[in-house]
mmCIF file with all atom_site columns, C-alpha atoms (C1' of nucleotides) in Angstrom:
data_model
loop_
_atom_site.group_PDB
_atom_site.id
_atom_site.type_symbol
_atom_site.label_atom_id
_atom_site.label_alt_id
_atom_site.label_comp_id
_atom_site.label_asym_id
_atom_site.label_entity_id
_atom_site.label_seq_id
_atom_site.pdbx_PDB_ins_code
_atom_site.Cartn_x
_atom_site.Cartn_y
_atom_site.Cartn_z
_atom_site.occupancy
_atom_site.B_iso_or_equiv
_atom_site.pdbx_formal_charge
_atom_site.auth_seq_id
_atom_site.auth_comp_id
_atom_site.auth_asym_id
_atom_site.auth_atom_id
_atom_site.pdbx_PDB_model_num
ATOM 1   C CA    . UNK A 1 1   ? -18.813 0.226   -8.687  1.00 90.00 ? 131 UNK A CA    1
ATOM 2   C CA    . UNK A 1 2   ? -15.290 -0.174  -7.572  1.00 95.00 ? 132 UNK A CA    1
ATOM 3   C CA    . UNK A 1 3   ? -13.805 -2.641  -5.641  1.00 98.00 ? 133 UNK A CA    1
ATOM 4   C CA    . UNK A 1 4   ? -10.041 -2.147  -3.332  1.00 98.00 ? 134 UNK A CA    1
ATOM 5   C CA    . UNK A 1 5   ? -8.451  -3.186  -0.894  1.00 98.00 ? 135 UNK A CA    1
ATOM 6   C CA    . UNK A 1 6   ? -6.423  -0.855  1.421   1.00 97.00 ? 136 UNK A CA    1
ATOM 7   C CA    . UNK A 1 7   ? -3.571  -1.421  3.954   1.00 97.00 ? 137 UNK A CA    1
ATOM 8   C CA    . UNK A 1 8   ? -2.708  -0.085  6.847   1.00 96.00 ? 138 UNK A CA    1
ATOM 9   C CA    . UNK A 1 9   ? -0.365  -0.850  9.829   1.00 96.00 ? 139 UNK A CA    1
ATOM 10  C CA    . UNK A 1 10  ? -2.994  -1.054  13.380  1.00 95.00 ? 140 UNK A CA    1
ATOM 11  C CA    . UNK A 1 11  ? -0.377  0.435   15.289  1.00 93.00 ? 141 UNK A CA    1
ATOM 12  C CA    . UNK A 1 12  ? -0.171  3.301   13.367  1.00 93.00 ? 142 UNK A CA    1
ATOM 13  C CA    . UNK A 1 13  ? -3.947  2.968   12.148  1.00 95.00 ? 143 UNK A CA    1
ATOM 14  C CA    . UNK A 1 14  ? -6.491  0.787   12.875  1.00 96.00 ? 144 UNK A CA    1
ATOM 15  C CA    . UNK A 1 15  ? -9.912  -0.105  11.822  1.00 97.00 ? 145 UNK A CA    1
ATOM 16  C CA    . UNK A 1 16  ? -10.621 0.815   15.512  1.00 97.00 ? 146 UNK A CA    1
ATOM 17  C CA    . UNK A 1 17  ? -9.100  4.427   14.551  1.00 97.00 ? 147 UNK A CA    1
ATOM 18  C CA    . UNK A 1 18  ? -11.415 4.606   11.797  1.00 97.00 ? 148 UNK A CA    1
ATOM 19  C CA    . UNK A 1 19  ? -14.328 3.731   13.337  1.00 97.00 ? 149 UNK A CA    1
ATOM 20  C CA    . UNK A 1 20  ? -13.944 6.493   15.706  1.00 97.00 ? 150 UNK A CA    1
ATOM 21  C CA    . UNK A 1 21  ? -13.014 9.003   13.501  1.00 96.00 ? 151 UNK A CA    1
ATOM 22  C CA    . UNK A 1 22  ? -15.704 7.928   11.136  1.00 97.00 ? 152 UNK A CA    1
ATOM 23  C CA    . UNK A 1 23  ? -14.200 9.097   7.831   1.00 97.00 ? 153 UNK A CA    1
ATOM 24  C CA    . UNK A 1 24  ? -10.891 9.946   7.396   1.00 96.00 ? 154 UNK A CA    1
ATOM 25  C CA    . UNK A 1 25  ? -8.178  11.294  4.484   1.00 96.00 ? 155 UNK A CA    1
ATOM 26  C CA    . UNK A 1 26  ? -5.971  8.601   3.646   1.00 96.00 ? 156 UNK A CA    1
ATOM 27  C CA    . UNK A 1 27  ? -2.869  10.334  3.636   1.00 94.00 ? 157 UNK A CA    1
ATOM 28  C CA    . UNK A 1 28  ? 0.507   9.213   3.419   1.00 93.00 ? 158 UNK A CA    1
ATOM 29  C CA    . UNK A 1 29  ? 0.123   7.078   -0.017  1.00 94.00 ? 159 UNK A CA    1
ATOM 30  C CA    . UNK A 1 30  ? 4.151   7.649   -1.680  1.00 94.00 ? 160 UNK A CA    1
ATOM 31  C CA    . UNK A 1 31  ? 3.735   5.250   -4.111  1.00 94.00 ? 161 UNK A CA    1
ATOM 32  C CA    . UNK A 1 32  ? 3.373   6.573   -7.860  1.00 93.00 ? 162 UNK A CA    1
ATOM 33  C CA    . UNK A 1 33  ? 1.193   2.768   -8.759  1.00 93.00 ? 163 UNK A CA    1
ATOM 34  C CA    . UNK A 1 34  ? -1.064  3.453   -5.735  1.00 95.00 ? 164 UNK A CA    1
ATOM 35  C CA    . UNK A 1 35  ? -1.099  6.719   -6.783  1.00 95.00 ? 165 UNK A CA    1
ATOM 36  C CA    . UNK A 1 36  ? -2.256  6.782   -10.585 1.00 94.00 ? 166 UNK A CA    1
ATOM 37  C CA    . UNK A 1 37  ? -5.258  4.073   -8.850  1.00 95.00 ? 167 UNK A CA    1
ATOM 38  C CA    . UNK A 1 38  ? -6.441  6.898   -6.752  1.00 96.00 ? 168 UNK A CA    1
ATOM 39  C CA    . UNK A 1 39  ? -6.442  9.319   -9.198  1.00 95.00 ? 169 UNK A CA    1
ATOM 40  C CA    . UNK A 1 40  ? -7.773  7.358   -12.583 1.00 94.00 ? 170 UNK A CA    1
ATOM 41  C CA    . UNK A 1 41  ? -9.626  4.560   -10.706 1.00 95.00 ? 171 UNK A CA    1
ATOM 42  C CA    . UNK A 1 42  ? -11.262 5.531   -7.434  1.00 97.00 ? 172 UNK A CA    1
ATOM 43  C CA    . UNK A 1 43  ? -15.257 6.868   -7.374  1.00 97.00 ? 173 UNK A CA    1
ATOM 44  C CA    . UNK A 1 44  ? -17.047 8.135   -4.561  1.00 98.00 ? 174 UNK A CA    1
ATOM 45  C CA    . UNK A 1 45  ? -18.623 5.225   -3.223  1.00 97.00 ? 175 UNK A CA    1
ATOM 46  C CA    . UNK A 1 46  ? -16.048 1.783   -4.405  1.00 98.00 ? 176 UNK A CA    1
ATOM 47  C CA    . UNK A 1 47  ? -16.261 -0.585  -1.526  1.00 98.00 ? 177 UNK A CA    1
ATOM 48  C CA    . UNK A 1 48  ? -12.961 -0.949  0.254   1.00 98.00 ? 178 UNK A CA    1
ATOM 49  C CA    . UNK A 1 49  ? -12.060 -3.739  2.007   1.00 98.00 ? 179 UNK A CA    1
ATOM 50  C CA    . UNK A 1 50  ? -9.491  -2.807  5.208   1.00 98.00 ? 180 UNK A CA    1
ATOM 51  C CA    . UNK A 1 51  ? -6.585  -4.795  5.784   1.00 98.00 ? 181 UNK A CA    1
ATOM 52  C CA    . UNK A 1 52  ? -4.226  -4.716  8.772   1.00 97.00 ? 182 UNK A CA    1
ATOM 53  C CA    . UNK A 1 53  ? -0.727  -5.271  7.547   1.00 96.00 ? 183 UNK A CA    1
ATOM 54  C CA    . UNK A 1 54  ? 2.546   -5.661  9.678   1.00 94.00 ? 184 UNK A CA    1
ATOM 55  C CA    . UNK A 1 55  ? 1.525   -7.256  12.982  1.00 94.00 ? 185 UNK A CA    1
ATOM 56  C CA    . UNK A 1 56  ? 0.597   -10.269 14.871  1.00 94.00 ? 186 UNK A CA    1
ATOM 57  C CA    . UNK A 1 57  ? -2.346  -11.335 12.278  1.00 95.00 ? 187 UNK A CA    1
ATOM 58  C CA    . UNK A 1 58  ? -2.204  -9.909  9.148   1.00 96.00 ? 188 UNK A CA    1
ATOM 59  C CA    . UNK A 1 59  ? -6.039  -9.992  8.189   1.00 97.00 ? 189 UNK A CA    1
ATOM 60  C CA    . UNK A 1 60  ? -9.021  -8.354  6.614   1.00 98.00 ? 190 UNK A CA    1
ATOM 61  C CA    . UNK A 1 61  ? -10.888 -7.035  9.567   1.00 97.00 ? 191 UNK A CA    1
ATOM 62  C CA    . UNK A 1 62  ? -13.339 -4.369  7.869   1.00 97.00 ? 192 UNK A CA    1
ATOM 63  C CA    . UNK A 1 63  ? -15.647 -2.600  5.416   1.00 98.00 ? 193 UNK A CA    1
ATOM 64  C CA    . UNK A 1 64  ? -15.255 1.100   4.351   1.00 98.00 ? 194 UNK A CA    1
ATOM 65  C CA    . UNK A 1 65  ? -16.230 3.207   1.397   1.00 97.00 ? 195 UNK A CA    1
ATOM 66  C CA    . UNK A 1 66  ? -14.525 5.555   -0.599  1.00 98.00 ? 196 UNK A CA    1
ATOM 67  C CA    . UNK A 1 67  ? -16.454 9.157   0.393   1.00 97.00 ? 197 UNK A CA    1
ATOM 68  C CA    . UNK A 1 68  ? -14.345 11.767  -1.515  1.00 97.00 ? 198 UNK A CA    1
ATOM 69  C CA    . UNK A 1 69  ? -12.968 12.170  -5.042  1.00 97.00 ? 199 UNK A CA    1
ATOM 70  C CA    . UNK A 1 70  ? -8.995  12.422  -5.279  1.00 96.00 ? 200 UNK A CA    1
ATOM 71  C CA    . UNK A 1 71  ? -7.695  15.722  -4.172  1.00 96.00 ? 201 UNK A CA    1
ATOM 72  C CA    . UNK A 1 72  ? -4.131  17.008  -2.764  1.00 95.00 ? 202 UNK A CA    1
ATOM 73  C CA    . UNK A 1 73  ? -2.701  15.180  0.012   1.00 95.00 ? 203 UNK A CA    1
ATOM 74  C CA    . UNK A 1 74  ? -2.002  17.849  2.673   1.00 94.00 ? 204 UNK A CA    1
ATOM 75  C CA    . UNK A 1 75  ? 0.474   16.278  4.359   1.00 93.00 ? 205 UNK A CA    1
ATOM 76  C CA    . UNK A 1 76  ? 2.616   16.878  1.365   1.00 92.00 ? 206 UNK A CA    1
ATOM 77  C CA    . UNK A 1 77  ? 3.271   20.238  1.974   1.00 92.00 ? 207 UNK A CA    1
ATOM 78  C CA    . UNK A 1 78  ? 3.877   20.180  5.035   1.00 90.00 ? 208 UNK A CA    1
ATOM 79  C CA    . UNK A 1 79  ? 7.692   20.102  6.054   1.00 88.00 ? 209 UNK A CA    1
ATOM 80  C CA    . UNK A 1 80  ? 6.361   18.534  9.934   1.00 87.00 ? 210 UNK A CA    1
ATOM 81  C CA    . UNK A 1 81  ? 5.001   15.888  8.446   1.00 88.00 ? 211 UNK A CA    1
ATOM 82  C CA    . UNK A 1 82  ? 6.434   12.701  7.712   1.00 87.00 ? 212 UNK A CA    1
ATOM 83  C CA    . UNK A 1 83  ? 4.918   12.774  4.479   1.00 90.00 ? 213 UNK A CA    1
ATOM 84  C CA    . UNK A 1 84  ? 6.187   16.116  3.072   1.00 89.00 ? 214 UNK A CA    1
ATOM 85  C CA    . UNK A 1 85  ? 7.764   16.249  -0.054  1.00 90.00 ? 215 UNK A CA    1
ATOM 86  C CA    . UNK A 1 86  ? 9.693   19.049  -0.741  1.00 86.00 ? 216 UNK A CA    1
ATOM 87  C CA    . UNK A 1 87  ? 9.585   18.454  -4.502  1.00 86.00 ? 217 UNK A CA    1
ATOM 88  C CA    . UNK A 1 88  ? 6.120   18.679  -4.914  1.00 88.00 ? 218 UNK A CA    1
ATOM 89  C CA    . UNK A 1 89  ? 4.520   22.003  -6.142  1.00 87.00 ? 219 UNK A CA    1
ATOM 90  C CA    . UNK A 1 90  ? 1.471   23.577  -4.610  1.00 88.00 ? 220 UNK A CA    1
ATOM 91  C CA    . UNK A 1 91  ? 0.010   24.118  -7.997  1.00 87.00 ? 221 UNK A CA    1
ATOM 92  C CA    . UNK A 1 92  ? 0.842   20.801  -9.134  1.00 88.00 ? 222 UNK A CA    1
ATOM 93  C CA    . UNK A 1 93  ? 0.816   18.643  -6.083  1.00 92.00 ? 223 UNK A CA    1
ATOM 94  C CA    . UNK A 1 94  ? 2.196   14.891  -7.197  1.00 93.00 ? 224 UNK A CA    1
ATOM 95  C CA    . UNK A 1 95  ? 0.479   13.084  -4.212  1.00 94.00 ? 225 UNK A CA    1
ATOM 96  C CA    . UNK A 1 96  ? -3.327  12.582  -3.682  1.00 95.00 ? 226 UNK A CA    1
ATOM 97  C CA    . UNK A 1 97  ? -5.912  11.146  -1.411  1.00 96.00 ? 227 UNK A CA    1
ATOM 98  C CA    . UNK A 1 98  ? -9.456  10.288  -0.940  1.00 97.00 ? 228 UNK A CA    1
ATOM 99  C CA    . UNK A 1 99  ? -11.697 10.617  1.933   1.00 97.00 ? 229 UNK A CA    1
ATOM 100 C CA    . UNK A 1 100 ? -12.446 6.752   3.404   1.00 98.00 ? 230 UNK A CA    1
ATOM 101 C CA    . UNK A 1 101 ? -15.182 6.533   5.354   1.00 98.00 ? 231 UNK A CA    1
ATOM 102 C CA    . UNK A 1 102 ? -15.801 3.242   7.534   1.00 98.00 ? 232 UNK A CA    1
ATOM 103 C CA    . UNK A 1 103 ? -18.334 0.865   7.315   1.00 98.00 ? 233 UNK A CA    1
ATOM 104 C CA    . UNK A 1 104 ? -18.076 -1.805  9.698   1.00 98.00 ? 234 UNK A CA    1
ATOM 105 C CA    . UNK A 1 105 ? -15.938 -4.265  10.981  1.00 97.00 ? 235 UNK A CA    1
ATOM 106 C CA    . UNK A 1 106 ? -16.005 -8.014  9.858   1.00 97.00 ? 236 UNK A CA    1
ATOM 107 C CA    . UNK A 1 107 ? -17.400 -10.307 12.316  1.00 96.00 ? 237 UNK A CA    1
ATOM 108 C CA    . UNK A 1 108 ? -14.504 -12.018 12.617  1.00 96.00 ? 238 UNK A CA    1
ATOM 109 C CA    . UNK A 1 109 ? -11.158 -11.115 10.922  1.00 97.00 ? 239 UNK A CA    1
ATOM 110 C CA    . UNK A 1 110 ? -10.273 -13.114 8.190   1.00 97.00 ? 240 UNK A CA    1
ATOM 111 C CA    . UNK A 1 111 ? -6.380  -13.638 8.488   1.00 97.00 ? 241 UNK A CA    1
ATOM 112 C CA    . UNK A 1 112 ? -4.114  -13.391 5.588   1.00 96.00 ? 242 UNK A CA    1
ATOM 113 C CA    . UNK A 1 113 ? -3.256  -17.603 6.466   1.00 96.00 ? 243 UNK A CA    1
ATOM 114 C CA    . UNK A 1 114 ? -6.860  -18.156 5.805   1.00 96.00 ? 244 UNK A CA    1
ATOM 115 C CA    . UNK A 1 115 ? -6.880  -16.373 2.511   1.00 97.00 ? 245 UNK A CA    1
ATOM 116 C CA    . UNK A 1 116 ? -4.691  -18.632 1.034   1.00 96.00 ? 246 UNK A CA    1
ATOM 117 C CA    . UNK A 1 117 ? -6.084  -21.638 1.696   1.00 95.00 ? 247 UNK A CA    1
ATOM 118 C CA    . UNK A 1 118 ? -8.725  -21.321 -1.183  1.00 96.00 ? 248 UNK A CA    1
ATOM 119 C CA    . UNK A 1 119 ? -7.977  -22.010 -4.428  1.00 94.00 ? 249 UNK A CA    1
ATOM 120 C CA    . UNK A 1 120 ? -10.907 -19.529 -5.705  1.00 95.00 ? 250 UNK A CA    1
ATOM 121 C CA    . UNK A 1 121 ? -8.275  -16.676 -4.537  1.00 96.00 ? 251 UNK A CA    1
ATOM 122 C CA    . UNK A 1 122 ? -5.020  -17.874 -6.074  1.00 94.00 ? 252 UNK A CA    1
ATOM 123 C CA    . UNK A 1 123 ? -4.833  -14.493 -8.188  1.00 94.00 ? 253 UNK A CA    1
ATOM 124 C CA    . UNK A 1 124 ? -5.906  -12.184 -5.227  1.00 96.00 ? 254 UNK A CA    1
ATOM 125 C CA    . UNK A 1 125 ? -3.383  -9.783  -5.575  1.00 95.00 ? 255 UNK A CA    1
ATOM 126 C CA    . UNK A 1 126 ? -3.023  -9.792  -1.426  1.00 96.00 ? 256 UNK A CA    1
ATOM 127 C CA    . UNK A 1 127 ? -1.650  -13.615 -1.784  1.00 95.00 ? 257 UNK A CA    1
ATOM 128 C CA    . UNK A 1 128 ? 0.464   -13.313 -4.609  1.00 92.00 ? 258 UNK A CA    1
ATOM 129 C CA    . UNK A 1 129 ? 4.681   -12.762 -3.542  1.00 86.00 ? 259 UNK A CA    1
ATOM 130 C CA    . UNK A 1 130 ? 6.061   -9.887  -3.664  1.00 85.00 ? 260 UNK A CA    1
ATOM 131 C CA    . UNK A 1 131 ? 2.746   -7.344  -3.109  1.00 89.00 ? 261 UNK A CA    1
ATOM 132 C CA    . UNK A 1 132 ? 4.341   -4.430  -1.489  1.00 90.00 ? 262 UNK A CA    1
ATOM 133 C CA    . UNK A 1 133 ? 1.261   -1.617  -3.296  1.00 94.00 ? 263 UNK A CA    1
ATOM 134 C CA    . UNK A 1 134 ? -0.633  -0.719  -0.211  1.00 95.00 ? 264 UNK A CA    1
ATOM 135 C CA    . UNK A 1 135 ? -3.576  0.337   -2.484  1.00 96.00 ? 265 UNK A CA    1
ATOM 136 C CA    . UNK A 1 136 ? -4.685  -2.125  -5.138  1.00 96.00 ? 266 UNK A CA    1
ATOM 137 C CA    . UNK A 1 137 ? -8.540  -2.950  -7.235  1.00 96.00 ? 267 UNK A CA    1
ATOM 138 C CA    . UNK A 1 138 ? -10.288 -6.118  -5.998  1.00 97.00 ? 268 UNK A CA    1
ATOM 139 C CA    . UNK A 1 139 ? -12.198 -8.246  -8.526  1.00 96.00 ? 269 UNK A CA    1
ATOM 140 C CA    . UNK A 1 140 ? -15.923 -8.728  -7.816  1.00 96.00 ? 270 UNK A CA    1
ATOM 141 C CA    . UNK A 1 141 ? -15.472 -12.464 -7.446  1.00 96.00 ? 271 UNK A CA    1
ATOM 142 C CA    . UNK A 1 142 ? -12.829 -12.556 -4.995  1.00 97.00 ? 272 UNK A CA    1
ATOM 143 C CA    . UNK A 1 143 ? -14.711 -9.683  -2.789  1.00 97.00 ? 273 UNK A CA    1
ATOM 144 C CA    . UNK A 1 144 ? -17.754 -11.513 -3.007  1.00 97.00 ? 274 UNK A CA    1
ATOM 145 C CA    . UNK A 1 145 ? -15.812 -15.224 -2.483  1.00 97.00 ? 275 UNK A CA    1
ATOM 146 C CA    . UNK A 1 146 ? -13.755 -13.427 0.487   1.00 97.00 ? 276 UNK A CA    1
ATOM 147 C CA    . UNK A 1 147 ? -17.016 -11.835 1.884   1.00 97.00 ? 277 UNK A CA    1
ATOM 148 C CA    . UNK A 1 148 ? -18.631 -15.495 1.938   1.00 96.00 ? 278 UNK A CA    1
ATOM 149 C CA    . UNK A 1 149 ? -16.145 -16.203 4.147   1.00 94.00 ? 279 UNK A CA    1
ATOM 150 C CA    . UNK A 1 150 ? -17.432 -13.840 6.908   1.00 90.00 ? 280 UNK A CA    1
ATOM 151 C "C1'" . DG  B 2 1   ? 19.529  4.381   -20.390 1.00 54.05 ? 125 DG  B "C1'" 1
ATOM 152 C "C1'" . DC  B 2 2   ? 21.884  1.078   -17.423 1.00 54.05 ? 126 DC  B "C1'" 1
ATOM 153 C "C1'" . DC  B 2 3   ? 22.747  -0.711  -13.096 1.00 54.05 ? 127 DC  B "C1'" 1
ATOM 154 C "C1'" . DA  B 2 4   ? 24.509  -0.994  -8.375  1.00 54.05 ? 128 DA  B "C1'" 1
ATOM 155 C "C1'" . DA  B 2 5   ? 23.446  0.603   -3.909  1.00 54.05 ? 129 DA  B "C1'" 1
ATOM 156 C "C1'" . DC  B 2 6   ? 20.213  1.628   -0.819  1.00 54.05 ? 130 DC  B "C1'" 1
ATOM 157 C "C1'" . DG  B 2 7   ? 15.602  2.043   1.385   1.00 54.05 ? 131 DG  B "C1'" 1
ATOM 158 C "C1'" . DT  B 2 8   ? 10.995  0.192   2.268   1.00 54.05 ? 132 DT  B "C1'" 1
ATOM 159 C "C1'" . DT  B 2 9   ? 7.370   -3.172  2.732   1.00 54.05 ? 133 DT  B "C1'" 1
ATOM 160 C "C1'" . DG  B 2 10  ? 5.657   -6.865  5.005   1.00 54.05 ? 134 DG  B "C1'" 1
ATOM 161 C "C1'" . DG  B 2 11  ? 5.346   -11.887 5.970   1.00 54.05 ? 135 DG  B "C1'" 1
ATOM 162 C "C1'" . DC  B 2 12  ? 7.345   -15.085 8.824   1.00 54.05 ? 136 DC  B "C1'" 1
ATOM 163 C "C1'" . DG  C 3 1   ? 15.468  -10.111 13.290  1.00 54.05 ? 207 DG  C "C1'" 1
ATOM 164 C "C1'" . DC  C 3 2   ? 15.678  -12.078 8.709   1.00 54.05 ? 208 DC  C "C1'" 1
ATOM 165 C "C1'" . DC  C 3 3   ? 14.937  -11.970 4.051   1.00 54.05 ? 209 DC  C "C1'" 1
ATOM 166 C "C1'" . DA  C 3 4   ? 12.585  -11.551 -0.494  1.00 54.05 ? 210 DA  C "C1'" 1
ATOM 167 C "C1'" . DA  C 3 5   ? 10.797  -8.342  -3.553  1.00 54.05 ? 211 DA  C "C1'" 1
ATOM 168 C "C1'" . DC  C 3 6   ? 10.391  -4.198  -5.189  1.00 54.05 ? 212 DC  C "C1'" 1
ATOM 169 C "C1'" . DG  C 3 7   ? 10.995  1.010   -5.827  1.00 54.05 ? 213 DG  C "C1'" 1
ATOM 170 C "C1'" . DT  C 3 8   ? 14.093  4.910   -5.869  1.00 54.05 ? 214 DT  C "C1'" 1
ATOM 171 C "C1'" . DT  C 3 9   ? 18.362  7.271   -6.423  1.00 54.05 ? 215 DT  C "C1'" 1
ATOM 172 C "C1'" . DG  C 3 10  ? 22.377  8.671   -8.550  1.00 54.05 ? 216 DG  C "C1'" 1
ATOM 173 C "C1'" . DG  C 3 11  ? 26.794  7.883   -10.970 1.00 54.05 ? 217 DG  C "C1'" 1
ATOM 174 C "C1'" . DC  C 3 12  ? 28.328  7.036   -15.381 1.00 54.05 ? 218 DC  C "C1'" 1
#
DNA sequence: GCCAACGTTGGC
DNA sequence: GCCAACGTTGGC
């Protein structure tokens, strides 16, 4: 069982967003790091926690589940998207996804301020400067320690 | 292979 | 809007 911890901006995607779409590809990821995680690491069924990133509050706010093995990203191929990447070849596509399905929402956010207050999450990666990977593993402890604090 | 310039992320 | 911290690009 796999633990992450995924990003995403609410005002391009929310846990609200999720919710109502009920599972969803998580397209978009450009980032070689996030993308060797996807592809080695992720298993239908890790835990993810949801994190909104770049707004008011930066906090965890919810609880999905990883619902798809790795495949192409689809949004790589295509030269409307934002995403597409004209370098990458159908029958080697360099950018993948999984399927995310939501879980629920925490009962209360727990803002990024809050996280690091505790001393038990000094090496969460989400604390630490500099953590630009919008994709990254979560140790047991520190889901179960940041879960406590629901 | 090095490194400067540039772009992006994301907290504040 | 600012800035730190990276990642990427491209000249050499």
């Amino acid at each position: 069982m796999g633990y992450w911890l995924m990003k995403s901006e609410p005002d391009t995607y929310s846990i609200d967003d999720l919710k109502r779409a009920g599972c969803e590809p998580w397209d978009g990821i450009r980032n070689y790091q996030a993308r060797n995680m996807i592809r080695d690491d992720m298993r239908v069924g890790d835990k993810v926690l949801f994190y909104h990133s770049s707004c008011k509050v930066p906090a965890v706010v919810g609880l999905a589940r990883v619902a798809s093995k790795p495949y192409a990203d689809p949004t790589q191929f295509d030269p409307s998207s934002k995403y597409h990447d004209p370098k990458s070849q159908q029958d080697d596509p360099r950018w993948l996804l999984v399927d995310v399905e939501y879980k629920r929402h925490l009962q209360q956010p727990i803002p990024l301020s809050e996280l690091k207050e505790h001393s038990e999450l000094a090496d969460f990666q989400l604390v630490k400067r500099g953590n630009r990977l919008s994709i990254f593993p979560v140790q047991k402890a520190h889901w179960d320690f940041i879960l406590g604090l629901e």
